[in-house]
Amino acid sequence: GYTHLTGWPDRAPVGPFGTITDSLAPRFGAAALAAALIRRDRTGQVADLDVSQVETAVWSLRRWFEANPPGTRTTARGNGDVEARPHGVYPTRGEDRWIALACWTDEQRRAVRTVLGLAGDPDDRAIAACTRDRDAAELARQLQAAGVDAHPVHDFGDLHADDQLAARGHFVEVDHPVLGRHLAERSGFRLENRPGAVARSGPTLGQHSGDLVRLH
């Protein structure tokens, strides 16, 4: 599934970052658990939850199944998408700096042609030739203003300076006995009266071993 569809068609498959189904299935489980608790509170009825890790993975690939009927043979498309065109990551000014954009409608494709000054169809090569000498952040702002899904490709250094993450207080400073004062990430969601702050840094190696021994 994921590995077969990730990467480039003329290269070996590339597994996507992270343990996809290990982190995907608990999200379905958490939503199902919350729904079951709400149902219990409203109706008094309990529920058995049956959440399959493999089935959640297959469900998340539904767009691929919808675009490829039974019997269809397909492979990785690189940055391509079955519904959006263009859909990719393109070089911009600076070392290893990129911009990602996706067009889902003819209106968005016309907007890309206008912003980039393209005369013809906005294919990958034409777009890359136009973006190569442009600033990623400024170009993203222009494309967004024109209604196009676009954003600079950020590394972690960029994320620390991201205006949206700063406005949400995503990174917080914590003290660590070995690393010193450093940044940690808060939860990506907020609950009422629950700021989701990081209470402390991670423990050092064996820090709590003595406590566990004394407890037993």
Short mmCIF file of C-alpha atoms in Angstrom, two decimals:
data_model
loop_
_atom_site.label_atom_id
_atom_site.label_comp_id
_atom_site.label_asym_id
_atom_site.label_seq_id
_atom_site.Cartn_x
_atom_site.Cartn_y
_atom_site.Cartn_z
CA GLY A 1 0.00 0.00 0.00
CA TYR A 2 1.85 3.04 1.31
CA THR A 3 5.36 1.96 0.36
CA HIS A 4 4.34 0.90 -3.15
CA LEU A 5 2.67 4.28 -3.75
CA THR A 6 5.43 6.45 -2.24
CA GLY A 7 8.44 7.62 -4.22
CA TRP A 8 9.19 7.78 -7.93
CA PRO A 9 8.08 5.29 -10.58
CA ASP A 10 11.62 4.67 -11.86
CA ARG A 11 13.17 4.11 -8.43
CA ALA A 12 12.85 1.66 -5.57
CA PRO A 13 9.82 2.15 -3.28
CA VAL A 14 10.31 4.56 -0.39
CA GLY A 15 8.51 4.08 2.91
CA PRO A 16 6.72 7.24 4.07
CA PHE A 17 8.07 9.02 7.13
CA GLY A 18 6.95 7.67 10.48
CA THR A 19 5.18 4.45 11.46
CA ILE A 20 2.08 5.39 9.50
CA THR A 21 -0.45 2.78 10.66
CA ASP A 22 0.94 2.70 14.22
CA SER A 23 0.11 6.38 14.60
CA LEU A 24 -2.95 6.36 12.33
CA ALA A 25 -5.06 3.68 14.03
CA PRO A 26 -5.07 5.33 17.50
CA ARG A 27 -6.65 8.43 15.99
CA PHE A 28 -9.58 6.34 14.78
CA GLY A 29 -9.69 4.60 18.15
CA ALA A 30 -9.73 7.90 20.07
CA ALA A 31 -12.56 9.28 17.92
CA ALA A 32 -14.56 6.06 18.29
CA LEU A 33 -13.99 6.06 22.06
CA ALA A 34 -15.14 9.67 22.37
CA ALA A 35 -18.24 8.91 20.29
CA ALA A 36 -19.03 5.87 22.47
CA LEU A 37 -18.73 7.91 25.67
CA ILE A 38 -21.02 10.63 24.30
CA ARG A 39 -23.53 7.95 23.25
CA ARG A 40 -23.39 6.38 26.72
CA ASP A 41 -23.96 9.75 28.42
CA ARG A 42 -26.90 10.55 26.15
CA THR A 43 -28.61 7.17 25.92
CA GLY A 44 -27.15 4.97 28.65
CA GLN A 45 -26.15 2.44 25.98
CA VAL A 46 -22.64 1.02 25.92
CA ALA A 47 -20.68 0.01 22.83
CA ASP A 48 -18.07 -2.51 21.80
CA LEU A 49 -15.31 -0.90 19.75
CA ASP A 50 -13.69 -2.92 16.95
CA VAL A 51 -10.82 -0.93 15.42
CA SER A 52 -8.49 -2.73 13.02
CA GLN A 53 -5.12 -1.13 12.32
CA VAL A 54 -5.01 -2.63 8.83
CA GLU A 55 -8.56 -1.54 8.01
CA THR A 56 -7.90 2.05 9.10
CA ALA A 57 -4.88 2.03 6.78
CA VAL A 58 -6.91 0.70 3.86
CA TRP A 59 -9.66 3.26 4.49
CA SER A 60 -7.12 6.09 4.43
CA LEU A 61 -6.09 4.92 0.94
CA ARG A 62 -9.69 5.21 -0.31
CA ARG A 63 -8.89 7.97 -2.81
CA TRP A 64 -6.41 5.64 -4.50
CA PHE A 65 -9.02 2.86 -4.65
CA GLU A 66 -11.66 5.27 -6.00
CA ALA A 67 -9.31 6.46 -8.76
CA ASN A 68 -8.13 2.94 -9.65
CA PRO A 69 -10.93 0.40 -10.24
CA PRO A 70 -10.34 -3.32 -9.55
CA GLY A 71 -7.83 -4.78 -12.00
CA THR A 72 -6.02 -1.48 -12.51
CA ARG A 73 -2.24 -1.61 -12.20
CA THR A 74 -0.61 1.54 -10.89
CA THR A 75 2.56 2.64 -9.19
CA ALA A 76 4.16 5.60 -7.45
CA ARG A 77 3.63 9.02 -9.04
CA GLY A 78 6.33 11.01 -7.27
CA ASN A 79 4.68 14.27 -6.26
CA GLY A 80 1.83 13.80 -8.74
CA ASP A 81 -1.82 13.42 -7.71
CA VAL A 82 -4.73 11.71 -9.46
CA GLU A 83 -7.03 14.70 -8.90
CA ALA A 84 -4.79 17.79 -8.81
CA ARG A 85 -2.65 19.10 -11.65
CA PRO A 86 -0.10 20.56 -11.20
CA HIS A 87 0.66 19.05 -7.81
CA GLY A 88 4.27 19.15 -6.73
CA VAL A 89 7.26 20.74 -5.04
CA TYR A 90 9.32 23.23 -7.03
CA PRO A 91 12.73 24.88 -6.47
CA THR A 92 12.97 28.49 -5.34
CA ARG A 93 15.76 30.98 -4.66
CA GLY A 94 18.39 29.81 -2.17
CA GLU A 95 20.02 26.53 -1.24
CA ASP A 96 17.55 23.65 -0.93
CA ARG A 97 14.54 25.98 -0.79
CA TRP A 98 11.23 24.83 -2.26
CA ILE A 99 7.58 25.70 -2.66
CA ALA A 100 4.69 23.24 -2.73
CA LEU A 101 1.53 23.97 -4.73
CA ALA A 102 -1.57 22.14 -5.87
CA CYS A 103 -4.26 23.09 -8.39
CA TRP A 104 -7.64 21.37 -8.22
CA THR A 105 -9.59 23.57 -10.64
CA ASP A 106 -9.15 25.34 -13.98
CA GLU A 107 -9.48 28.64 -12.11
CA GLN A 108 -6.49 27.80 -9.96
CA ARG A 109 -4.48 26.75 -13.01
CA ARG A 110 -5.24 30.10 -14.64
CA ALA A 111 -4.14 31.85 -11.45
CA VAL A 112 -0.80 30.00 -11.51
CA ARG A 113 -0.25 31.05 -15.12
CA THR A 114 -0.98 34.67 -14.19
CA VAL A 115 1.20 34.81 -11.06
CA LEU A 116 4.14 33.06 -12.72
CA GLY A 117 3.72 34.78 -16.08
CA LEU A 118 3.32 31.54 -18.01
CA ALA A 119 2.01 31.65 -21.54
CA GLY A 120 0.89 28.02 -21.74
CA ASP A 121 -0.17 25.09 -19.63
CA PRO A 122 1.42 25.15 -16.12
CA ASP A 123 3.29 21.84 -16.32
CA ASP A 124 6.05 20.86 -13.88
CA ARG A 125 8.99 21.95 -16.02
CA ALA A 126 7.48 25.34 -16.87
CA ILE A 127 6.62 26.00 -13.23
CA ALA A 128 10.09 25.01 -11.99
CA ALA A 129 11.73 27.33 -14.52
CA CYS A 130 9.63 30.24 -13.20
CA THR A 131 9.94 29.52 -9.47
CA ARG A 132 13.68 28.88 -9.43
CA ASP A 133 14.64 32.54 -8.94
CA ARG A 134 11.66 33.55 -6.78
CA ASP A 135 11.50 33.86 -2.99
CA ALA A 136 9.42 30.97 -1.64
CA ALA A 137 7.60 32.93 1.08
CA GLU A 138 6.69 35.86 -1.16
CA LEU A 139 5.62 33.62 -4.02
CA ALA A 140 3.44 31.56 -1.66
CA ARG A 141 1.72 34.74 -0.47
CA GLN A 142 1.00 35.77 -4.06
CA LEU A 143 -0.36 32.35 -4.99
CA GLN A 144 -2.49 32.13 -1.85
CA ALA A 145 -3.92 35.58 -2.56
CA ALA A 146 -4.86 34.30 -6.02
CA GLY A 147 -6.68 31.30 -4.51
CA VAL A 148 -4.00 28.64 -5.08
CA ASP A 149 -2.97 26.09 -2.44
CA ALA A 150 0.71 26.95 -1.94
CA HIS A 151 3.22 27.10 0.89
CA PRO A 152 7.00 27.18 1.33
CA VAL A 153 8.54 23.84 2.28
CA HIS A 154 9.74 24.35 5.86
CA ASP A 155 12.53 22.68 7.77
CA PHE A 156 12.57 22.77 11.57
CA GLY A 157 14.46 26.04 11.62
CA ASP A 158 11.72 27.61 9.53
CA LEU A 159 9.02 26.19 11.81
CA HIS A 160 10.55 27.97 14.80
CA ALA A 161 10.00 31.27 12.97
CA ASP A 162 6.55 30.42 11.54
CA ASP A 163 4.02 33.18 12.32
CA GLN A 164 1.05 30.81 12.65
CA LEU A 165 2.82 28.45 15.04
CA ALA A 166 4.05 31.42 17.07
CA ALA A 167 0.51 32.83 17.29
CA ARG A 168 -0.74 29.49 18.64
CA GLY A 169 2.15 29.18 21.09
CA HIS A 170 3.07 25.83 19.58
CA PHE A 171 6.68 25.81 20.81
CA VAL A 172 7.36 26.26 24.53
CA GLU A 173 10.63 26.49 26.43
CA VAL A 174 11.44 23.78 28.96
CA ASP A 175 14.48 23.08 31.15
CA HIS A 176 16.37 19.81 30.82
CA PRO A 177 19.15 18.76 33.21
CA VAL A 178 21.43 17.72 30.34
CA LEU A 179 20.27 19.68 27.30
CA GLY A 180 19.56 22.87 29.19
CA ARG A 181 16.75 25.19 28.13
CA HIS A 182 15.24 24.12 24.81
CA LEU A 183 12.03 24.18 22.79
CA ALA A 184 9.35 21.50 22.96
CA GLU A 185 6.14 21.11 20.96
CA ARG A 186 2.70 21.45 22.48
CA SER A 187 -0.23 19.33 21.40
CA GLY A 188 -1.67 20.31 18.01
CA PHE A 189 -5.18 20.79 19.48
CA ARG A 190 -6.57 22.82 22.36
CA LEU A 191 -9.40 21.93 24.73
CA GLU A 192 -11.44 24.42 26.75
CA ASN A 193 -9.59 25.23 29.99
CA ARG A 194 -6.89 22.76 28.94
CA PRO A 195 -3.97 24.64 27.37
CA GLY A 196 -2.08 21.44 26.55
CA ALA A 197 1.18 22.90 27.83
CA VAL A 198 4.32 20.81 28.32
CA ALA A 199 4.68 20.39 32.07
CA ARG A 200 8.30 19.23 32.06
CA SER A 201 11.07 17.93 29.84
CA GLY A 202 11.68 14.26 29.12
CA PRO A 203 13.51 12.23 31.79
CA THR A 204 17.19 11.44 31.60
CA LEU A 205 18.37 7.85 31.16
CA GLY A 206 17.33 5.83 34.22
CA GLN A 207 16.08 8.93 36.05
CA HIS A 208 13.04 7.18 37.53
CA SER A 209 14.52 3.69 37.95
CA GLY A 210 15.24 4.26 41.63
CA ASP A 211 11.70 5.51 42.24
CA LEU A 212 10.26 2.38 40.64
CA VAL A 213 12.47 0.10 42.70
CA ARG A 214 11.40 1.82 45.93
CA LEU A 215 7.72 1.55 44.96
CA HIS A 216 8.07 -2.23 44.62
#
